[in-house]
PDB file of N, CA and C in Angstrom:
ATOM      1  N   MET A   1      -8.410 -11.680 -16.859  1.00 56.00           N
ATOM      2  CA  MET A   1      -9.594 -11.484 -16.042  1.00 56.00           C
ATOM      3  C   MET A   1      -9.604 -10.046 -15.513  1.00 56.00           C
ATOM      4  N   PRO A   2     -10.626  -9.262 -15.847  1.00 71.00           N
ATOM      5  CA  PRO A   2     -10.679  -7.867 -15.409  1.00 71.00           C
ATOM      6  C   PRO A   2     -10.845  -7.755 -13.899  1.00 71.00           C
ATOM      7  N   VAL A   3     -10.284  -6.694 -13.384  1.00 90.00           N
ATOM      8  CA  VAL A   3     -10.383  -6.395 -11.959  1.00 90.00           C
ATOM      9  C   VAL A   3     -11.473  -5.345 -11.789  1.00 90.00           C
ATOM     10  N   GLU A   4     -12.414  -5.621 -10.893  1.00 95.00           N
ATOM     11  CA  GLU A   4     -13.554  -4.723 -10.706  1.00 95.00           C
ATOM     12  C   GLU A   4     -13.267  -3.699  -9.599  1.00 95.00           C
ATOM     13  N   PRO A   5     -13.669  -2.443  -9.809  1.00 97.00           N
ATOM     14  CA  PRO A   5     -13.535  -1.427  -8.764  1.00 97.00           C
ATOM     15  C   PRO A   5     -14.389  -1.788  -7.545  1.00 97.00           C
ATOM     16  N   LEU A   6     -13.893  -1.429  -6.381  1.00 98.00           N
ATOM     17  CA  LEU A   6     -14.670  -1.602  -5.153  1.00 98.00           C
ATOM     18  C   LEU A   6     -15.638  -0.432  -4.998  1.00 98.00           C
ATOM     19  N   SER A   7     -16.775  -0.689  -4.387  1.00 97.00           N
ATOM     20  CA  SER A   7     -17.726   0.387  -4.086  1.00 97.00           C
ATOM     21  C   SER A   7     -17.172   1.214  -2.923  1.00 97.00           C
ATOM     22  N   GLN A   8     -17.747   2.382  -2.720  1.00 97.00           N
ATOM     23  CA  GLN A   8     -17.323   3.239  -1.605  1.00 97.00           C
ATOM     24  C   GLN A   8     -17.474   2.496  -0.274  1.00 97.00           C
ATOM     25  N   LYS A   9     -18.566   1.770  -0.097  1.00 98.00           N
ATOM     26  CA  LYS A   9     -18.804   1.005   1.136  1.00 98.00           C
ATOM     27  C   LYS A   9     -17.750  -0.090   1.296  1.00 98.00           C
ATOM     28  N   GLU A  10     -17.427  -0.781   0.206  1.00 98.00           N
ATOM     29  CA  GLU A  10     -16.404  -1.830   0.276  1.00 98.00           C
ATOM     30  C   GLU A  10     -15.042  -1.244   0.643  1.00 98.00           C
ATOM     31  N   ILE A  11     -14.724  -0.081   0.085  1.00 98.00           N
ATOM     32  CA  ILE A  11     -13.463   0.577   0.425  1.00 98.00           C
ATOM     33  C   ILE A  11     -13.445   0.943   1.904  1.00 98.00           C
ATOM     34  N   GLU A  12     -14.536   1.522   2.393  1.00 97.00           N
ATOM     35  CA  GLU A  12     -14.616   1.890   3.812  1.00 97.00           C
ATOM     36  C   GLU A  12     -14.466   0.668   4.710  1.00 97.00           C
ATOM     37  N   ASP A  13     -15.098  -0.440   4.347  1.00 98.00           N
ATOM     38  CA  ASP A  13     -14.989  -1.675   5.120  1.00 98.00           C
ATOM     39  C   ASP A  13     -13.545  -2.173   5.145  1.00 98.00           C
ATOM     40  N   ARG A  14     -12.866  -2.140   4.004  1.00 98.00           N
ATOM     41  CA  ARG A  14     -11.469  -2.606   3.933  1.00 98.00           C
ATOM     42  C   ARG A  14     -10.562  -1.687   4.745  1.00 98.00           C
ATOM     43  N   LEU A  15     -10.799  -0.371   4.659  1.00 98.00           N
ATOM     44  CA  LEU A  15      -9.963   0.576   5.404  1.00 98.00           C
ATOM     45  C   LEU A  15     -10.125   0.415   6.912  1.00 98.00           C
ATOM     46  N   ALA A  16     -11.290  -0.022   7.349  1.00 97.00           N
ATOM     47  CA  ALA A  16     -11.503  -0.252   8.786  1.00 97.00           C
ATOM     48  C   ALA A  16     -10.560  -1.330   9.310  1.00 97.00           C
ATOM     49  N   GLU A  17     -10.087  -2.204   8.420  1.00 96.00           N
ATOM     50  CA  GLU A  17      -9.163  -3.281   8.787  1.00 96.00           C
ATOM     51  C   GLU A  17      -7.704  -2.901   8.544  1.00 96.00           C
ATOM     52  N   LEU A  18      -7.456  -1.679   8.069  1.00 97.00           N
ATOM     53  CA  LEU A  18      -6.107  -1.234   7.720  1.00 97.00           C
ATOM     54  C   LEU A  18      -5.794   0.096   8.415  1.00 97.00           C
ATOM     55  N   PRO A  19      -5.493   0.051   9.717  1.00 93.00           N
ATOM     56  CA  PRO A  19      -5.195   1.299  10.442  1.00 93.00           C
ATOM     57  C   PRO A  19      -4.051   2.061   9.776  1.00 93.00           C
ATOM     58  N   GLY A  20      -4.208   3.365   9.683  1.00 95.00           N
ATOM     59  CA  GLY A  20      -3.183   4.206   9.089  1.00 95.00           C
ATOM     60  C   GLY A  20      -3.366   4.439   7.596  1.00 95.00           C
ATOM     61  N   TRP A  21      -4.166   3.603   6.943  1.00 98.00           N
ATOM     62  CA  TRP A  21      -4.436   3.783   5.528  1.00 98.00           C
ATOM     63  C   TRP A  21      -5.659   4.677   5.367  1.00 98.00           C
ATOM     64  N   SER A  22      -5.690   5.436   4.284  1.00 98.00           N
ATOM     65  CA  SER A  22      -6.856   6.282   4.015  1.00 98.00           C
ATOM     66  C   SER A  22      -7.094   6.357   2.514  1.00 98.00           C
ATOM     67  N   LEU A  23      -8.236   6.883   2.172  1.00 98.00           N
ATOM     68  CA  LEU A  23      -8.591   7.104   0.773  1.00 98.00           C
ATOM     69  C   LEU A  23      -8.316   8.569   0.482  1.00 98.00           C
ATOM     70  N   ASP A  24      -7.460   8.820  -0.485  1.00 97.00           N
ATOM     71  CA  ASP A  24      -7.132  10.180  -0.901  1.00 97.00           C
ATOM     72  C   ASP A  24      -7.493  10.284  -2.375  1.00 97.00           C
ATOM     73  N   GLY A  25      -8.663  10.834  -2.643  1.00 96.00           N
ATOM     74  CA  GLY A  25      -9.164  10.872  -4.010  1.00 96.00           C
ATOM     75  C   GLY A  25      -9.513   9.468  -4.453  1.00 96.00           C
ATOM     76  N   ASP A  26      -8.779   8.959  -5.433  1.00 96.00           N
ATOM     77  CA  ASP A  26      -9.048   7.609  -5.951  1.00 96.00           C
ATOM     78  C   ASP A  26      -7.930   6.636  -5.585  1.00 96.00           C
ATOM     79  N   ARG A  27      -7.205   6.920  -4.511  1.00 98.00           N
ATOM     80  CA  ARG A  27      -6.058   6.085  -4.137  1.00 98.00           C
ATOM     81  C   ARG A  27      -6.071   5.744  -2.649  1.00 98.00           C
ATOM     82  N   LEU A  28      -5.581   4.546  -2.345  1.00 98.00           N
ATOM     83  CA  LEU A  28      -5.292   4.197  -0.960  1.00 98.00           C
ATOM     84  C   LEU A  28      -3.905   4.741  -0.658  1.00 98.00           C
ATOM     85  N   THR A  29      -3.750   5.378   0.497  1.00 98.00           N
ATOM     86  CA  THR A  29      -2.468   5.985   0.843  1.00 98.00           C
ATOM     87  C   THR A  29      -2.072   5.653   2.277  1.00 98.00           C
ATOM     88  N   ARG A  30      -0.761   5.689   2.507  1.00 98.00           N
ATOM     89  CA  ARG A  30      -0.225   5.440   3.844  1.00 98.00           C
ATOM     90  C   ARG A  30       1.179   5.990   3.898  1.00 98.00           C
ATOM     91  N   SER A  31       1.517   6.647   4.999  1.00 98.00           N
ATOM     92  CA  SER A  31       2.892   7.072   5.279  1.00 98.00           C
ATOM     93  C   SER A  31       3.301   6.475   6.601  1.00 98.00           C
ATOM     94  N   SER A  32       4.547   6.028   6.653  1.00 98.00           N
ATOM     95  CA  SER A  32       5.094   5.450   7.878  1.00 98.00           C
ATOM     96  C   SER A  32       6.400   6.137   8.211  1.00 98.00           C
ATOM     97  N   ARG A  33       6.632   6.348   9.496  1.00 98.00           N
ATOM     98  CA  ARG A  33       7.900   6.891   9.963  1.00 98.00           C
ATOM     99  C   ARG A  33       8.717   5.740  10.521  1.00 98.00           C
ATOM    100  N   LEU A  34      10.004   5.767  10.239  1.00 98.00           N
ATOM    101  CA  LEU A  34      10.909   4.725  10.705  1.00 98.00           C
ATOM    102  C   LEU A  34      12.033   5.354  11.510  1.00 98.00           C
ATOM    103  N   GLY A  35      12.867   4.513  12.104  1.00 97.00           N
ATOM    104  CA  GLY A  35      13.909   4.998  13.005  1.00 97.00           C
ATOM    105  C   GLY A  35      15.115   5.613  12.342  1.00 97.00           C
ATOM    106  N   SER A  36      15.299   5.371  11.055  1.00 98.00           N
ATOM    107  CA  SER A  36      16.473   5.901  10.362  1.00 98.00           C
ATOM    108  C   SER A  36      16.237   5.853   8.859  1.00 98.00           C
ATOM    109  N   HIS A  37      17.144   6.500   8.146  1.00 98.00           N
ATOM    110  CA  HIS A  37      17.075   6.452   6.690  1.00 98.00           C
ATOM    111  C   HIS A  37      17.330   5.026   6.195  1.00 98.00           C
ATOM    112  N   PHE A  38      18.256   4.332   6.823  1.00 98.00           N
ATOM    113  CA  PHE A  38      18.552   2.960   6.419  1.00 98.00           C
ATOM    114  C   PHE A  38      17.323   2.069   6.598  1.00 98.00           C
ATOM    115  N   ALA A  39      16.625   2.202   7.723  1.00 98.00           N
ATOM    116  CA  ALA A  39      15.419   1.392   7.970  1.00 98.00           C
ATOM    117  C   ALA A  39      14.344   1.693   6.929  1.00 98.00           C
ATOM    118  N   ALA A  40      14.192   2.973   6.584  1.00 98.00           N
ATOM    119  CA  ALA A  40      13.197   3.353   5.575  1.00 98.00           C
ATOM    120  C   ALA A  40      13.573   2.768   4.213  1.00 98.00           C
ATOM    121  N   THR A  41      14.852   2.811   3.886  1.00 98.00           N
ATOM    122  CA  THR A  41      15.317   2.265   2.614  1.00 98.00           C
ATOM    123  C   THR A  41      15.085   0.759   2.556  1.00 98.00           C
ATOM    124  N   ALA A  42      15.380   0.067   3.652  1.00 98.00           N
ATOM    125  CA  ALA A  42      15.158  -1.379   3.698  1.00 98.00           C
ATOM    126  C   ALA A  42      13.676  -1.705   3.506  1.00 98.00           C
ATOM    127  N   MET A  43      12.808  -0.900   4.101  1.00 98.00           N
ATOM    128  CA  MET A  43      11.373  -1.147   3.945  1.00 98.00           C
ATOM    129  C   MET A  43      10.947  -0.935   2.493  1.00 98.00           C
ATOM    130  N   VAL A  44      11.486   0.079   1.831  1.00 98.00           N
ATOM    131  CA  VAL A  44      11.165   0.318   0.419  1.00 98.00           C
ATOM    132  C   VAL A  44      11.556  -0.895  -0.425  1.00 98.00           C
ATOM    133  N   VAL A  45      12.735  -1.448  -0.174  1.00 98.00           N
ATOM    134  CA  VAL A  45      13.180  -2.616  -0.933  1.00 98.00           C
ATOM    135  C   VAL A  45      12.249  -3.802  -0.680  1.00 98.00           C
ATOM    136  N   HIS A  46      11.836  -3.980   0.571  1.00 98.00           N
ATOM    137  CA  HIS A  46      10.935  -5.076   0.919  1.00 98.00           C
ATOM    138  C   HIS A  46       9.581  -4.888   0.217  1.00 98.00           C
ATOM    139  N   ILE A  47       9.058  -3.671   0.230  1.00 98.00           N
ATOM    140  CA  ILE A  47       7.788  -3.389  -0.450  1.00 98.00           C
ATOM    141  C   ILE A  47       7.930  -3.639  -1.952  1.00 98.00           C
ATOM    142  N   ALA A  48       9.047  -3.234  -2.532  1.00 98.00           N
ATOM    143  CA  ALA A  48       9.261  -3.457  -3.963  1.00 98.00           C
ATOM    144  C   ALA A  48       9.223  -4.947  -4.296  1.00 98.00           C
ATOM    145  N   ARG A  49       9.784  -5.771  -3.417  1.00 98.00           N
ATOM    146  CA  ARG A  49       9.751  -7.219  -3.647  1.00 98.00           C
ATOM    147  C   ARG A  49       8.308  -7.734  -3.613  1.00 98.00           C
ATOM    148  N   VAL A  50       7.529  -7.272  -2.646  1.00 98.00           N
ATOM    149  CA  VAL A  50       6.117  -7.680  -2.549  1.00 98.00           C
ATOM    150  C   VAL A  50       5.356  -7.230  -3.797  1.00 98.00           C
ATOM    151  N   GLN A  51       5.616  -6.022  -4.248  1.00 98.00           N
ATOM    152  CA  GLN A  51       4.935  -5.519  -5.452  1.00 98.00           C
ATOM    153  C   GLN A  51       5.256  -6.386  -6.662  1.00 98.00           C
ATOM    154  N   GLU A  52       6.483  -6.833  -6.770  1.00 98.00           N
ATOM    155  CA  GLU A  52       6.847  -7.724  -7.869  1.00 98.00           C
ATOM    156  C   GLU A  52       6.117  -9.056  -7.745  1.00 98.00           C
ATOM    157  N   GLU A  53       6.034  -9.598  -6.525  1.00 98.00           N
ATOM    158  CA  GLU A  53       5.315 -10.862  -6.306  1.00 98.00           C
ATOM    159  C   GLU A  53       3.857 -10.742  -6.719  1.00 98.00           C
ATOM    160  N   LEU A  54       3.238  -9.617  -6.377  1.00 97.00           N
ATOM    161  CA  LEU A  54       1.821  -9.403  -6.674  1.00 97.00           C
ATOM    162  C   LEU A  54       1.596  -8.897  -8.102  1.00 97.00           C
ATOM    163  N   ASP A  55       2.663  -8.492  -8.772  1.00 96.00           N
ATOM    164  CA  ASP A  55       2.566  -7.835 -10.069  1.00 96.00           C
ATOM    165  C   ASP A  55       1.593  -6.665  -9.997  1.00 96.00           C
ATOM    166  N   HIS A  56       1.771  -5.884  -8.930  1.00 97.00           N
ATOM    167  CA  HIS A  56       0.928  -4.716  -8.688  1.00 97.00           C
ATOM    168  C   HIS A  56       1.783  -3.688  -7.966  1.00 97.00           C
ATOM    169  N   HIS A  57       1.903  -2.499  -8.540  1.00 96.00           N
ATOM    170  CA  HIS A  57       2.872  -1.523  -8.067  1.00 96.00           C
ATOM    171  C   HIS A  57       2.204  -0.221  -7.645  1.00 96.00           C
ATOM    172  N   SER A  58       2.725   0.336  -6.561  1.00 96.00           N
ATOM    173  CA  SER A  58       2.227   1.611  -6.050  1.00 96.00           C
ATOM    174  C   SER A  58       3.204   2.712  -6.418  1.00 96.00           C
ATOM    175  N   ASP A  59       2.784   3.952  -6.190  1.00 97.00           N
ATOM    176  CA  ASP A  59       3.740   5.048  -6.140  1.00 97.00           C
ATOM    177  C   ASP A  59       4.362   4.927  -4.757  1.00 97.00           C
ATOM    178  N   LEU A  60       5.651   4.787  -4.707  1.00 98.00           N
ATOM    179  CA  LEU A  60       6.382   4.498  -3.478  1.00 98.00           C
ATOM    180  C   LEU A  60       7.429   5.588  -3.310  1.00 98.00           C
ATOM    181  N   THR A  61       7.355   6.327  -2.192  1.00 98.00           N
ATOM    182  CA  THR A  61       8.236   7.471  -1.977  1.00 98.00           C
ATOM    183  C   THR A  61       9.063   7.266  -0.720  1.00 98.00           C
ATOM    184  N   LEU A  62      10.361   7.445  -0.863  1.00 98.00           N
ATOM    185  CA  LEU A  62      11.299   7.354   0.250  1.00 98.00           C
ATOM    186  C   LEU A  62      11.691   8.754   0.662  1.00 98.00           C
ATOM    187  N   GLY A  63      11.452   9.080   1.939  1.00 98.00           N
ATOM    188  CA  GLY A  63      11.958  10.314   2.531  1.00 98.00           C
ATOM    189  C   GLY A  63      13.123   9.946   3.437  1.00 98.00           C
ATOM    190  N   TYR A  64      13.641  10.900   4.180  1.00 97.00           N
ATOM    191  CA  TYR A  64      14.771  10.596   5.051  1.00 97.00           C
ATOM    192  C   TYR A  64      14.461   9.418   5.968  1.00 97.00           C
ATOM    193  N   ASP A  65      13.368   9.514   6.718  1.00 98.00           N
ATOM    194  CA  ASP A  65      12.984   8.424   7.618  1.00 98.00           C
ATOM    195  C   ASP A  65      11.509   8.070   7.465  1.00 98.00           C
ATOM    196  N   THR A  66      10.983   8.299   6.248  1.00 98.00           N
ATOM    197  CA  THR A  66       9.576   7.995   5.971  1.00 98.00           C
ATOM    198  C   THR A  66       9.437   7.206   4.668  1.00 98.00           C
ATOM    199  N   VAL A  67       8.365   6.443   4.628  1.00 98.00           N
ATOM    200  CA  VAL A  67       7.987   5.714   3.423  1.00 98.00           C
ATOM    201  C   VAL A  67       6.513   6.018   3.185  1.00 98.00           C
ATOM    202  N   SER A  68       6.183   6.439   1.981  1.00 98.00           N
ATOM    203  CA  SER A  68       4.799   6.744   1.632  1.00 98.00           C
ATOM    204  C   SER A  68       4.393   5.932   0.410  1.00 98.00           C
ATOM    205  N   LEU A  69       3.159   5.441   0.450  1.00 98.00           N
ATOM    206  CA  LEU A  69       2.603   4.678  -0.663  1.00 98.00           C
ATOM    207  C   LEU A  69       1.293   5.308  -1.097  1.00 98.00           C
ATOM    208  N   SER A  70       1.033   5.208  -2.381  1.00 98.00           N
ATOM    209  CA  SER A  70      -0.223   5.650  -2.959  1.00 98.00           C
ATOM    210  C   SER A  70      -0.533   4.664  -4.078  1.00 98.00           C
ATOM    211  N   VAL A  71      -1.705   4.022  -3.999  1.00 98.00           N
ATOM    212  CA  VAL A  71      -1.980   2.942  -4.943  1.00 98.00           C
ATOM    213  C   VAL A  71      -3.428   2.944  -5.414  1.00 98.00           C
ATOM    214  N   HIS A  72      -3.587   2.650  -6.693  1.00 98.00           N
ATOM    215  CA  HIS A  72      -4.879   2.354  -7.298  1.00 98.00           C
ATOM    216  C   HIS A  72      -4.599   1.427  -8.478  1.00 98.00           C
ATOM    217  N   THR A  73      -5.629   0.961  -9.139  1.00 97.00           N
ATOM    218  CA  THR A  73      -5.446  -0.024 -10.200  1.00 97.00           C
ATOM    219  C   THR A  73      -5.691   0.621 -11.555  1.00 97.00           C
ATOM    220  N   HIS A  74      -4.618   0.765 -12.319  1.00 94.00           N
ATOM    221  CA  HIS A  74      -4.711   1.393 -13.642  1.00 94.00           C
ATOM    222  C   HIS A  74      -5.670   0.636 -14.565  1.00 94.00           C
ATOM    223  N   SER A  75      -5.619  -0.696 -14.517  1.00 93.00           N
ATOM    224  CA  SER A  75      -6.458  -1.493 -15.428  1.00 93.00           C
ATOM    225  C   SER A  75      -7.941  -1.420 -15.071  1.00 93.00           C
ATOM    226  N   ALA A  76      -8.271  -0.829 -13.914  1.00 95.00           N
ATOM    227  CA  ALA A  76      -9.676  -0.627 -13.532  1.00 95.00           C
ATOM    228  C   ALA A  76     -10.040   0.851 -13.636  1.00 95.00           C
ATOM    229  N   GLY A  77      -9.349   1.552 -14.517  1.00 94.00           N
ATOM    230  CA  GLY A  77      -9.649   2.965 -14.729  1.00 94.00           C
ATOM    231  C   GLY A  77      -9.167   3.857 -13.603  1.00 94.00           C
ATOM    232  N   GLY A  78      -8.174   3.410 -12.850  1.00 96.00           N
ATOM    233  CA  GLY A  78      -7.643   4.206 -11.744  1.00 96.00           C
ATOM    234  C   GLY A  78      -8.472   4.104 -10.479  1.00 96.00           C
ATOM    235  N   ALA A  79      -9.312   3.085 -10.378  1.00 97.00           N
ATOM    236  CA  ALA A  79     -10.149   2.888  -9.190  1.00 97.00           C
ATOM    237  C   ALA A  79      -9.420   2.001  -8.177  1.00 97.00           C
ATOM    238  N   VAL A  80      -9.951   1.959  -6.971  1.00 98.00           N
ATOM    239  CA  VAL A  80      -9.433   1.070  -5.932  1.00 98.00           C
ATOM    240  C   VAL A  80     -10.075  -0.306  -6.112  1.00 98.00           C
ATOM    241  N   THR A  81      -9.240  -1.346  -6.063  1.00 98.00           N
ATOM    242  CA  THR A  81      -9.702  -2.724  -6.229  1.00 98.00           C
ATOM    243  C   THR A  81      -9.127  -3.594  -5.116  1.00 98.00           C
ATOM    244  N   GLU A  82      -9.501  -4.859  -5.136  1.00 97.00           N
ATOM    245  CA  GLU A  82      -8.950  -5.817  -4.167  1.00 97.00           C
ATOM    246  C   GLU A  82      -7.438  -5.943  -4.306  1.00 97.00           C
ATOM    247  N   LYS A  83      -6.902  -5.714  -5.497  1.00 97.00           N
ATOM    248  CA  LYS A  83      -5.448  -5.757  -5.676  1.00 97.00           C
ATOM    249  C   LYS A  83      -4.769  -4.712  -4.795  1.00 97.00           C
ATOM    250  N   ASP A  84      -5.367  -3.546  -4.686  1.00 98.00           N
ATOM    251  CA  ASP A  84      -4.807  -2.478  -3.860  1.00 98.00           C
ATOM    252  C   ASP A  84      -4.888  -2.836  -2.383  1.00 98.00           C
ATOM    253  N   VAL A  85      -6.013  -3.419  -1.999  1.00 98.00           N
ATOM    254  CA  VAL A  85      -6.207  -3.824  -0.603  1.00 98.00           C
ATOM    255  C   VAL A  85      -5.207  -4.917  -0.236  1.00 98.00           C
ATOM    256  N   GLU A  86      -4.988  -5.863  -1.127  1.00 98.00           N
ATOM    257  CA  GLU A  86      -4.024  -6.934  -0.865  1.00 98.00           C
ATOM    258  C   GLU A  86      -2.621  -6.363  -0.694  1.00 98.00           C
ATOM    259  N   LEU A  87      -2.230  -5.421  -1.530  1.00 98.00           N
ATOM    260  CA  LEU A  87      -0.921  -4.790  -1.378  1.00 98.00           C
ATOM    261  C   LEU A  87      -0.838  -4.068  -0.034  1.00 98.00           C
ATOM    262  N   ALA A  88      -1.882  -3.338   0.328  1.00 98.00           N
ATOM    263  CA  ALA A  88      -1.889  -2.641   1.610  1.00 98.00           C
ATOM    264  C   ALA A  88      -1.754  -3.622   2.776  1.00 98.00           C
ATOM    265  N   ARG A  89      -2.459  -4.735   2.719  1.00 98.00           N
ATOM    266  CA  ARG A  89      -2.354  -5.747   3.778  1.00 98.00           C
ATOM    267  C   ARG A  89      -0.938  -6.303   3.878  1.00 98.00           C
ATOM    268  N   ARG A  90      -0.342  -6.569   2.742  1.00 98.00           N
ATOM    269  CA  ARG A  90       1.022  -7.113   2.739  1.00 98.00           C
ATOM    270  C   ARG A  90       2.004  -6.092   3.319  1.00 98.00           C
ATOM    271  N   VAL A  91       1.817  -4.822   3.002  1.00 98.00           N
ATOM    272  CA  VAL A  91       2.679  -3.772   3.564  1.00 98.00           C
ATOM    273  C   VAL A  91       2.484  -3.699   5.071  1.00 98.00           C
ATOM    274  N   GLU A  92       1.252  -3.783   5.524  1.00 97.00           N
ATOM    275  CA  GLU A  92       0.993  -3.761   6.971  1.00 97.00           C
ATOM    276  C   GLU A  92       1.635  -4.949   7.668  1.00 97.00           C
ATOM    277  N   ASP A  93       1.670  -6.095   7.029  1.00 97.00           N
ATOM    278  CA  ASP A  93       2.287  -7.276   7.618  1.00 97.00           C
ATOM    279  C   ASP A  93       3.800  -7.122   7.767  1.00 97.00           C
ATOM    280  N   LEU A  94       4.450  -6.451   6.826  1.00 97.00           N
ATOM    281  CA  LEU A  94       5.906  -6.333   6.880  1.00 97.00           C
ATOM    282  C   LEU A  94       6.389  -5.107   7.653  1.00 97.00           C
ATOM    283  N   ALA A  95       5.557  -4.094   7.793  1.00 97.00           N
ATOM    284  CA  ALA A  95       5.965  -2.826   8.404  1.00 97.00           C
ATOM    285  C   ALA A  95       6.533  -2.975   9.826  1.00 97.00           C
ATOM    286  N   PRO A  96       5.901  -3.745  10.723  1.00 97.00           N
ATOM    287  CA  PRO A  96       6.445  -3.839  12.081  1.00 97.00           C
ATOM    288  C   PRO A  96       7.871  -4.384  12.121  1.00 97.00           C
ATOM    289  N   GLY A  97       8.216  -5.271  11.221  1.00 97.00           N
ATOM    290  CA  GLY A  97       9.557  -5.815  11.170  1.00 97.00           C
ATOM    291  C   GLY A  97      10.615  -4.776  10.827  1.00 97.00           C
ATOM    292  N   HIS A  98      10.185  -3.657  10.284  1.00 97.00           N
ATOM    293  CA  HIS A  98      11.105  -2.555   9.955  1.00 97.00           C
ATOM    294  C   HIS A  98      11.019  -1.435  10.991  1.00 97.00           C
ATOM    295  N   GLY A  99      10.186  -1.617  12.003  1.00 96.00           N
ATOM    296  CA  GLY A  99      10.033  -0.593  13.029  1.00 96.00           C
ATOM    297  C   GLY A  99       9.180   0.595  12.588  1.00 96.00           C
ATOM    298  N   ALA A 100       8.342   0.379  11.592  1.00 96.00           N
ATOM    299  CA  ALA A 100       7.510   1.470  11.067  1.00 96.00           C
ATOM    300  C   ALA A 100       6.374   1.790  12.031  1.00 96.00           C
ATOM    301  N   HIS A 101       6.060   3.068  12.102  1.00 90.00           N
ATOM    302  CA  HIS A 101       4.895   3.517  12.871  1.00 90.00           C
ATOM    303  C   HIS A 101       4.337   4.788  12.250  1.00 90.00           C
TER     304      HIS A 101
END
């Protein structure tokens, strides 16, 4: 079943529900700062598990005490879809447990 790109208005509506996330070109992006390198690493592992569950993967970058994500849907021509929004929501749900801000 093909995944349809979201319209600009739909993306804006979804982003209004996802504080800290933004549209950068054709990708949803978010960076979070954590209390330590270990906390950031643990969050990356947790996000990787969620990505496997969803079978949808972002560009995921680990810094010393930061985690950055950038996501779009390759099968939709690199556009933003509901799959990207769902991943962003799942990341937002797990982030507080890692002390991300």
